[in-house]
XYZ file of C-alpha atoms in Angstrom:
614
model
C 104.216 39.421 11.723
C 106.812 38.583 14.348
C 106.217 39.271 18.031
C 109.527 40.397 19.498
C 108.558 40.831 23.161
C 105.814 40.116 25.711
C 104.902 43.804 25.625
C 104.346 43.554 21.872
C 102.188 40.444 22.412
C 99.982 42.363 24.839
C 99.714 45.301 22.452
C 98.923 42.986 19.553
C 96.162 41.279 21.555
C 94.638 44.666 22.393
C 94.774 45.700 18.727
C 93.059 42.476 17.685
C 90.324 43.009 20.293
C 89.748 46.576 19.128
C 89.140 45.581 15.525
C 85.590 46.355 14.383
C 83.545 43.162 14.053
C 80.017 42.426 12.870
C 77.432 42.449 15.697
C 76.614 38.762 15.281
C 79.058 35.875 15.183
C 77.865 32.636 13.602
C 79.938 29.640 14.714
C 79.813 26.518 12.559
C 81.039 23.261 14.107
C 83.727 21.864 11.789
C 85.267 19.122 13.906
C 85.438 15.577 12.589
C 82.046 14.682 14.076
C 80.410 17.733 12.483
C 81.995 17.142 9.101
C 80.907 13.490 9.201
C 77.343 14.639 9.925
C 77.305 17.013 6.949
C 78.343 20.376 8.388
C 80.406 21.204 5.296
C 77.204 21.470 3.267
C 75.629 23.631 5.959
C 78.696 25.915 6.022
C 78.530 26.292 2.246
C 74.847 27.228 2.484
C 75.570 29.751 5.252
C 78.320 31.491 3.291
C 76.216 31.614 0.125
C 73.193 32.987 1.990
C 75.250 35.638 3.804
C 76.723 36.772 0.479
C 73.355 36.673 -1.261
C 71.769 38.885 1.409
C 74.839 41.120 1.701
C 75.118 40.440 5.422
C 78.932 40.450 5.606
C 78.847 43.534 7.849
C 76.164 42.044 10.087
C 77.293 38.423 10.500
C 80.786 37.007 10.929
C 80.920 33.335 9.930
C 83.549 31.366 11.886
C 84.580 27.745 11.450
C 85.225 26.220 14.869
C 86.021 22.803 16.313
C 83.655 20.434 18.094
C 81.223 22.173 20.446
C 80.748 18.968 22.411
C 77.182 18.517 21.189
C 78.013 15.516 19.018
C 74.494 14.083 19.343
C 73.078 17.160 17.590
C 75.539 17.620 14.714
C 75.518 19.594 12.483
C 75.465 22.427 15.030
C 75.521 26.204 14.701
C 75.783 28.882 17.352
C 74.711 32.484 16.912
C 76.292 34.923 19.359
C 75.295 38.557 19.869
C 78.724 40.119 20.454
C 77.210 43.033 22.343
C 74.873 41.301 24.793
C 76.408 37.821 24.792
C 73.040 36.246 23.974
C 73.387 32.885 22.254
C 71.247 30.592 20.184
C 72.517 27.056 19.565
C 70.953 25.105 16.715
C 71.236 21.340 16.387
C 70.570 18.901 13.532
C 70.850 21.804 11.097
C 70.247 21.229 7.389
C 71.238 23.441 4.481
C 67.537 24.017 3.794
C 67.090 25.581 7.265
C 69.836 28.181 6.787
C 67.648 30.909 5.178
C 65.135 30.672 8.040
C 67.909 30.805 10.644
C 69.419 33.950 9.110
C 65.980 35.529 8.767
C 65.139 34.897 12.432
C 68.331 36.525 13.666
C 69.465 36.319 17.286
C 66.266 37.222 19.132
C 64.076 34.140 18.636
C 64.741 30.655 17.248
C 63.812 30.056 13.625
C 60.561 28.117 13.131
C 60.947 24.418 12.372
C 64.454 24.133 13.842
C 65.917 22.430 16.874
C 67.609 24.606 19.474
C 69.782 23.543 22.397
C 68.428 25.455 25.376
C 70.679 24.112 28.124
C 73.197 26.888 28.522
C 75.048 24.935 31.190
C 75.951 22.399 28.524
C 78.076 25.102 26.953
C 79.131 27.341 29.878
C 80.460 30.819 29.245
C 83.233 30.964 31.814
C 86.110 28.870 33.140
C 84.187 28.077 36.330
C 81.086 26.204 37.378
C 78.625 28.932 38.277
C 75.170 28.497 39.822
C 73.096 26.057 37.807
C 76.025 25.039 35.607
C 77.170 21.446 35.621
C 80.171 22.053 33.413
C 83.279 24.183 33.699
C 85.507 24.656 30.663
C 89.255 24.759 31.153
C 90.506 22.168 28.675
C 87.718 23.012 26.217
C 87.733 26.761 26.902
C 88.393 27.625 23.242
C 87.224 24.440 21.542
C 84.054 25.194 19.617
C 84.431 28.947 20.165
C 87.511 30.084 18.264
C 88.720 29.476 14.748
C 91.434 26.827 15.302
C 93.253 27.929 12.150
C 93.644 31.552 13.313
C 96.485 32.446 15.661
C 95.059 35.976 15.762
C 91.885 34.731 17.445
C 93.942 32.704 19.917
C 96.097 35.724 20.832
C 93.000 37.914 21.090
C 91.654 35.516 23.730
C 94.734 35.538 26.008
C 96.663 33.117 23.823
C 100.401 32.959 24.581
C 99.887 35.349 27.530
C 100.866 32.530 29.913
C 104.055 31.939 27.932
C 104.838 35.657 28.035
C 104.306 35.658 31.815
C 106.629 32.689 32.227
C 109.398 34.189 30.081
C 109.352 37.584 31.799
C 108.434 37.020 35.447
C 109.142 33.382 36.326
C 112.148 31.130 36.741
C 111.984 27.513 35.666
C 111.433 26.340 39.224
C 108.635 28.912 39.696
C 106.725 27.315 36.827
C 107.122 23.833 38.305
C 106.066 25.130 41.730
C 102.823 26.576 40.322
C 101.964 23.369 38.454
C 102.770 21.327 41.576
C 100.692 23.593 43.801
C 97.744 23.341 41.412
C 97.547 19.586 41.995
C 97.209 18.907 38.268
C 97.412 15.171 37.644
C 98.025 13.479 34.320
C 94.750 13.191 32.439
C 95.802 10.241 30.287
C 95.637 7.309 32.672
C 96.882 6.788 36.202
C 96.811 10.414 37.322
C 100.497 10.920 38.192
C 101.148 14.485 39.500
C 102.304 16.620 36.578
C 104.466 18.943 38.658
C 106.358 16.015 40.155
C 107.072 14.579 36.699
C 108.359 17.961 35.512
C 110.481 18.265 38.670
C 112.171 14.903 38.044
C 113.144 15.975 34.520
C 114.295 19.434 35.617
C 116.596 17.918 38.237
C 118.530 15.929 35.647
C 121.871 17.360 34.461
C 121.658 20.104 31.853
C 121.760 18.969 28.259
C 119.359 17.711 25.669
C 115.860 17.077 27.044
C 112.451 16.548 25.450
C 108.828 17.527 26.011
C 106.529 14.930 24.451
C 102.798 15.174 23.831
C 101.018 11.833 23.795
C 98.225 12.320 21.247
C 97.915 8.605 20.541
C 94.304 8.407 21.709
C 93.266 4.782 21.256
C 90.578 3.887 23.795
C 87.297 2.726 22.217
C 84.778 5.542 22.633
C 87.356 8.227 23.495
C 87.694 11.378 21.385
C 88.660 14.144 23.837
C 92.234 14.689 22.637
C 91.153 14.728 19.006
C 88.585 17.435 19.773
C 91.174 19.616 21.532
C 93.733 19.306 18.736
C 91.102 20.030 16.094
C 89.575 22.925 18.036
C 92.428 24.551 19.975
C 95.872 23.398 18.775
C 97.700 26.528 19.975
C 96.796 25.708 23.601
C 98.888 22.527 23.339
C 101.794 24.295 21.611
C 101.856 27.045 24.246
C 101.790 24.496 27.077
C 104.578 22.387 25.595
C 106.725 25.512 25.219
C 106.082 26.392 28.869
C 107.011 22.834 29.813
C 110.201 23.086 27.794
C 111.161 26.273 29.655
C 110.413 24.582 32.988
C 112.584 21.495 32.501
C 115.258 22.993 30.256
C 114.225 21.391 26.965
C 114.451 22.962 23.529
C 112.577 20.313 21.556
C 108.996 19.121 21.720
C 107.502 16.127 19.937
C 103.798 15.534 19.313
C 103.148 11.832 18.785
C 99.812 11.555 17.009
C 98.090 8.709 15.227
C 97.873 9.128 11.468
C 94.141 8.315 11.628
C 93.521 11.891 12.850
C 94.046 13.775 9.555
C 92.092 16.912 10.539
C 93.936 17.207 13.864
C 97.257 16.781 12.042
C 96.336 19.442 9.474
C 95.403 21.971 12.152
C 98.490 21.176 14.217
C 100.755 21.696 11.222
C 99.010 24.981 10.485
C 99.333 26.112 14.115
C 103.034 25.251 14.270
C 103.703 27.223 11.067
C 101.770 30.226 12.432
C 103.539 30.081 15.809
C 106.920 30.092 14.093
C 105.909 32.988 11.871
C 104.754 35.016 14.891
C 107.882 34.208 16.905
C 106.150 32.355 19.737
C 107.912 29.178 18.644
C 111.470 28.786 17.387
C 114.580 30.854 18.116
C 114.691 33.582 20.770
C 110.981 33.412 21.610
C 109.604 36.916 22.254
C 113.171 38.205 22.659
C 113.733 36.098 25.796
C 116.705 34.114 24.534
C 114.755 30.894 24.982
C 114.640 28.548 21.980
C 111.994 25.877 21.534
C 110.732 23.944 18.529
C 108.031 21.333 18.052
C 107.875 18.510 15.526
C 105.161 15.963 14.733
C 105.696 12.208 14.653
C 103.025 9.857 13.320
C 101.934 6.639 14.958
C 100.358 3.737 13.097
C 97.423 3.310 15.447
C 98.914 0.826 17.909
C 97.087 1.094 21.241
C 100.147 -0.057 23.163
C 101.999 3.056 21.973
C 99.866 5.063 24.370
C 102.188 3.621 27.047
C 105.014 6.127 27.392
C 108.005 3.815 26.920
C 106.404 2.112 23.891
C 105.605 5.571 22.496
C 109.215 6.653 22.900
C 110.467 3.550 21.116
C 108.078 4.223 18.253
C 109.387 7.798 17.899
C 112.899 6.374 17.741
C 111.868 4.115 14.859
C 111.866 0.932 16.921
C 109.073 -1.543 17.636
C 106.424 0.006 19.853
C 107.121 -2.211 22.860
C 107.183 -1.135 26.513
C 110.178 -1.603 28.794
C 110.457 -2.169 32.516
C 110.631 0.986 34.642
C 112.787 2.376 36.239
C 114.492 4.194 34.675
C 111.480 6.406 34.054
C 111.358 8.630 30.943
C 111.840 11.745 33.083
C 115.309 10.367 33.816
C 116.056 8.384 30.656
C 113.542 8.728 27.839
C 113.747 9.684 24.158
C 117.244 8.944 22.813
C 118.088 8.128 26.459
C 117.658 11.776 27.422
C 115.315 13.113 30.157
C 111.818 13.371 28.673
C 108.434 14.470 29.975
C 105.435 12.684 28.475
C 101.982 14.187 29.063
C 98.781 13.778 27.102
C 96.841 16.450 25.201
C 94.293 17.142 27.943
C 97.006 17.631 30.568
C 98.796 20.198 28.406
C 95.503 21.958 27.660
C 95.247 22.896 31.383
C 98.718 24.436 31.687
C 98.278 27.944 30.208
C 95.071 28.563 32.180
C 96.805 27.544 35.426
C 99.754 29.857 34.753
C 97.447 32.777 33.919
C 94.992 32.330 36.780
C 97.058 30.615 39.454
C 97.144 27.354 41.348
C 94.425 28.335 43.839
C 91.984 29.120 41.040
C 92.520 25.643 39.587
C 92.140 24.069 43.028
C 88.820 25.884 43.517
C 87.337 23.289 41.160
C 87.318 19.567 41.793
C 88.276 17.735 44.956
C 91.219 17.931 47.338
C 92.945 14.899 45.847
C 91.783 15.481 42.265
C 91.655 19.228 41.560
C 90.356 20.811 38.364
C 88.114 19.382 35.690
C 87.944 16.246 33.569
C 86.692 15.861 30.013
C 84.559 12.790 29.398
C 83.511 11.399 26.047
C 79.967 10.130 26.528
C 79.296 7.230 24.175
C 77.222 4.086 23.912
C 73.558 3.901 24.934
C 73.370 7.412 26.403
C 70.818 9.747 24.795
C 73.182 12.651 24.198
C 76.569 11.520 22.964
C 79.254 14.161 23.182
C 81.979 15.830 25.227
C 81.399 16.996 28.783
C 83.958 18.830 30.909
C 83.001 18.696 34.563
C 84.649 19.476 37.910
C 86.252 16.402 39.469
C 83.944 14.963 42.105
C 80.764 15.135 40.045
C 78.712 11.952 40.205
C 78.129 9.475 37.411
C 74.396 10.078 37.759
C 74.827 13.785 37.025
C 77.032 13.099 34.001
C 74.835 10.375 32.498
C 71.375 11.703 33.372
C 71.722 15.492 33.722
C 74.248 16.054 30.944
C 73.748 12.935 28.827
C 69.941 12.981 29.321
C 69.748 9.362 30.429
C 69.495 6.154 28.459
C 68.244 5.948 24.879
C 64.679 4.847 24.162
C 63.752 4.778 27.851
C 65.787 1.621 28.501
C 67.194 0.731 31.910
C 70.753 1.708 32.802
C 72.922 -1.347 33.371
C 76.563 -0.263 33.598
C 79.129 2.226 32.430
C 82.695 1.400 31.416
C 85.258 4.032 32.386
C 88.937 3.863 31.544
C 88.454 2.053 28.235
C 89.644 -1.557 27.932
C 91.878 -0.995 30.962
C 88.998 0.082 33.182
C 86.012 -1.621 34.694
C 82.226 -1.693 34.618
C 80.437 0.464 37.177
C 76.889 -0.504 38.131
C 73.770 1.386 39.209
C 74.689 1.053 42.894
C 77.642 3.399 42.273
C 75.842 6.007 40.166
C 76.145 8.516 43.012
C 79.864 7.943 43.409
C 81.950 11.154 43.086
C 84.233 10.718 40.088
C 87.891 11.136 40.954
C 91.027 9.001 40.711
C 90.797 7.373 44.135
C 87.040 6.709 44.060
C 87.204 4.887 40.737
C 90.231 2.862 41.785
C 88.453 1.813 44.986
C 85.646 0.133 43.026
C 87.927 -1.638 40.563
C 87.823 0.863 37.696
C 89.993 3.784 36.658
C 89.783 7.260 35.163
C 91.820 6.436 32.092
C 91.737 9.060 29.367
C 88.039 9.774 29.920
C 86.054 7.479 27.675
C 82.677 6.663 29.209
C 80.714 3.915 27.426
C 77.165 3.545 28.744
C 75.349 0.199 28.552
C 71.671 -0.696 28.933
C 69.555 -3.759 29.708
C 70.178 -5.255 26.256
C 73.940 -5.558 26.807
C 75.380 -8.889 27.954
C 78.180 -8.214 30.407
C 80.036 -11.408 29.512
C 79.988 -10.270 25.891
C 81.158 -6.790 26.933
C 84.135 -8.282 28.781
C 84.912 -10.366 25.688
C 84.694 -7.264 23.457
C 87.239 -5.306 25.523
C 89.534 -8.297 25.917
C 89.469 -8.898 22.166
C 90.553 -5.290 21.649
C 93.428 -5.655 24.135
C 94.412 -8.958 22.582
C 94.629 -7.396 19.123
C 96.616 -4.433 20.447
C 99.098 -6.360 22.585
C 102.693 -5.966 21.407
C 103.310 -9.613 22.313
C 106.533 -8.960 24.190
C 105.590 -10.626 27.465
C 104.044 -14.089 27.922
C 101.297 -13.140 30.428
C 99.798 -10.652 27.971
C 100.483 -12.553 24.755
C 99.353 -16.012 25.921
C 97.354 -15.297 29.079
C 94.936 -12.890 27.458
C 94.429 -15.309 24.571
C 93.450 -18.052 27.035
C 91.094 -15.680 28.862
C 89.429 -14.748 25.589
C 88.969 -18.418 24.693
C 87.306 -19.032 28.069
C 84.921 -16.125 27.554
C 84.137 -17.467 24.100
C 83.293 -20.848 25.625
C 80.908 -19.149 28.058
C 79.119 -17.029 25.436
C 78.822 -20.096 23.167
C 77.224 -22.142 25.939
C 80.221 -24.450 26.356
C 81.496 -22.990 29.623
C 81.397 -24.579 33.064
C 81.756 -23.437 36.659
C 85.390 -24.530 36.400
C 85.817 -22.143 33.453
C 84.754 -19.228 35.667
C 87.214 -20.236 38.407
C 90.028 -20.507 35.861
C 89.135 -17.030 34.606
C 89.496 -15.581 38.095
C 92.844 -17.301 38.709
C 94.326 -16.370 35.342
C 93.148 -12.745 35.664
C 94.967 -12.369 38.975
C 98.129 -13.927 37.536
C 98.190 -11.612 34.511
C 97.658 -8.526 36.691
C 100.672 -9.490 38.793
C 103.079 -10.557 36.051
C 102.431 -8.600 32.821
C 105.174 -6.186 31.780
C 103.262 -2.941 31.209
C 99.980 -1.239 32.045
C 98.216 -2.666 29.002
C 98.736 -6.255 30.140
C 98.343 -5.546 33.846
C 94.940 -3.914 33.357
C 93.657 -6.208 30.574
C 91.763 -8.431 33.066
C 89.918 -5.462 34.604
C 86.749 -5.738 32.468
C 86.616 -9.483 33.240
C 87.157 -9.020 36.968
C 84.691 -6.135 37.292
C 81.940 -7.934 35.366
C 82.542 -11.116 37.387
C 82.273 -9.097 40.580
C 79.157 -7.144 39.619
C 77.384 -9.500 37.228
C 78.380 -13.006 38.302
C 74.722 -14.051 37.983
C 75.001 -13.490 34.205
C 78.074 -15.714 34.008
C 76.241 -18.399 35.992
C 73.174 -18.162 33.744
C 75.401 -18.778 30.722
C 77.132 -21.850 32.166
C 74.363 -23.407 34.306
C 71.293 -22.629 32.197
C 72.818 -22.116 28.730
C 70.964 -18.811 28.726
C 72.011 -15.224 28.015
C 69.811 -12.999 30.243
C 70.317 -10.017 27.919
C 69.478 -12.076 24.848
C 72.550 -10.923 22.950
C 74.747 -14.048 22.787
C 73.674 -15.477 19.435
C 74.438 -19.134 20.152
C 72.305 -19.066 23.309
C 69.279 -17.383 21.746
C 66.154 -19.275 20.691
C 63.319 -17.674 18.753
C 59.755 -18.912 19.224
C 56.413 -17.707 17.874
C 53.735 -17.091 20.514
C 49.934 -17.112 20.453
C 50.027 -13.480 19.356
C 50.757 -14.702 15.825
C 47.967 -13.830 13.375
C 49.418 -15.846 10.506
C 50.209 -12.859 8.295
C 53.173 -14.727 6.768
C 55.528 -11.743 6.824
C 58.184 -13.539 8.891
C 57.834 -16.651 6.714
C 58.584 -14.691 3.542
C 61.465 -12.724 5.095
C 63.286 -15.697 6.659
C 66.550 -16.203 4.694
C 66.762 -19.968 5.388
C 63.068 -20.913 5.142
C 62.917 -22.294 8.675
C 59.411 -20.891 9.355
C 56.291 -22.802 8.377
C 52.543 -22.242 8.794
C 49.258 -21.665 7.061
C 47.806 -18.220 6.463
C 45.849 -16.902 9.469
C 47.272 -19.758 11.584
C 50.070 -19.640 14.153
C 53.444 -20.230 12.509
C 56.340 -22.366 13.786
C 60.137 -21.983 13.757
C 62.284 -25.052 13.104
C 65.056 -24.565 15.693
C 67.366 -26.983 13.867
C 67.343 -24.830 10.720
C 67.252 -21.404 12.422
C 70.483 -19.396 12.050
C 69.340 -16.884 14.704
C 69.667 -13.877 12.424
C 66.748 -12.125 14.137
C 64.964 -11.106 10.912
C 61.681 -12.619 12.124
C 62.003 -10.834 15.489
C 62.605 -7.486 13.785
C 59.917 -8.026 11.130
C 56.899 -9.090 13.211
C 54.470 -6.186 13.680
C 52.504 -8.042 16.353
C 55.440 -8.839 18.677
C 54.608 -12.510 18.307
C 58.224 -13.576 17.832
C 59.897 -13.906 21.205
C 63.580 -14.203 22.013
C 64.264 -16.669 24.828
């Protein structure tokens, strides 16, 4: 099929919607997280059971992307297409499938786990009463078959592009995006409309629209979920962007470690070309636009736009000083717009519904929604898309269901290795770009790693700095050498060799690196160190003044002792790998500290909690 005009697109969408469908739709989560949890086996069982019972006319089985409920994978959703009633099942096994199909849509199947919180998976692109989430970026992710362009078109897919090509000039598109207040969702929050305007104002000629899909923050998986669950949304947005700035070529820069996202992108591009919504003379408008995929090798620094551009060109992925900015001189020295996946995923919805609709969500300075990847010690790991301005407490406790195993919340790291640790005193802080910056953190791409009482904040700072150190391109001295020295200082502290002077040197070197590093990676590398020093200086002092790790996680500062609770069962003695425990049966045992390698086997083995970590 080839769609020759916007009118034909509208007619095609209506024809798709009028097709007879079974009364019940059964959605099976087939994103990377679901597949890793065993959803493929569940899908196989579902298809076999539907065939066995001859239910093809009653149940439509649809493979979808991540539903956001990563903590409950494998997940299934049953939807009554007449009433809209839904049942969401979590932790599904192949053995439960017959019972689920037998129960139908009215009541949950016995012996299964259902997800009752409808606001976790809202129905509309707005936050209604009682709903904490609003889906704009994830509007189709987990709902539509990502490998079917028909389903995308049936659900208003490419309608925004048709509107742009028939009723809007290039400047009109930029004006709408500018009026919406959409800010880049990949880092610093630069206004998207302004970036597009800069590129559009450059002399006519070759220009590029680039999608940064090089998602590298630890704990972040938002972009991957969008590409796996709704690839056409990104293609449509890039095409709209191309029309707006006068570009005919788009490039998606994606890390090769995302094979499922790549597969679905390649499939979507082939379908879009076949249907005529990508390529020559799109929908008879005379506008040409094509998209190609370029693979990255997993270098975190290539998330920085100038390093990304160099990588596409086949050069070393190293950043350069700006200006000139890519919107003026980018790929092959031509004007180029670089936005990330989540930013593009907002574009079509804004064009269809208008700037005011988008501004009705979020805050004045940070309109719209933000997708967060909840990870770490939170009870319910997954994706949450919330209006800007929601508090950390709501995200972590109302959506994420608090901290695992009833532990105490300690901190949350936003912005990945470039961000900072936020403490309990800021749990009620509204999350937007300015608020996070004011407390020494940043929005970043949206990773949110939650930590509890068992996490050592000095160790956390060392973990993030080690990541940045490994990912540094090495071009500038402050990042290459300065971060290495900072890491060595943190290592001294966690090993019990640090001093008060070490802490002062850390502060001085952090400030120097922030002021002198070449790109954002180096300039923000000290953030985890500075934020933990600011909020948890007492932990640093305990390490250097008392040779003690308050969280009990720094191995070289831990000492295991056996208390009076010991009943002399001998279990720890027999399990110890270095035979450092001695004692008679039914008598209190002893640990030889000189021989102990601090592996923690005795601590984990003792059933009487007699082994203490001090």
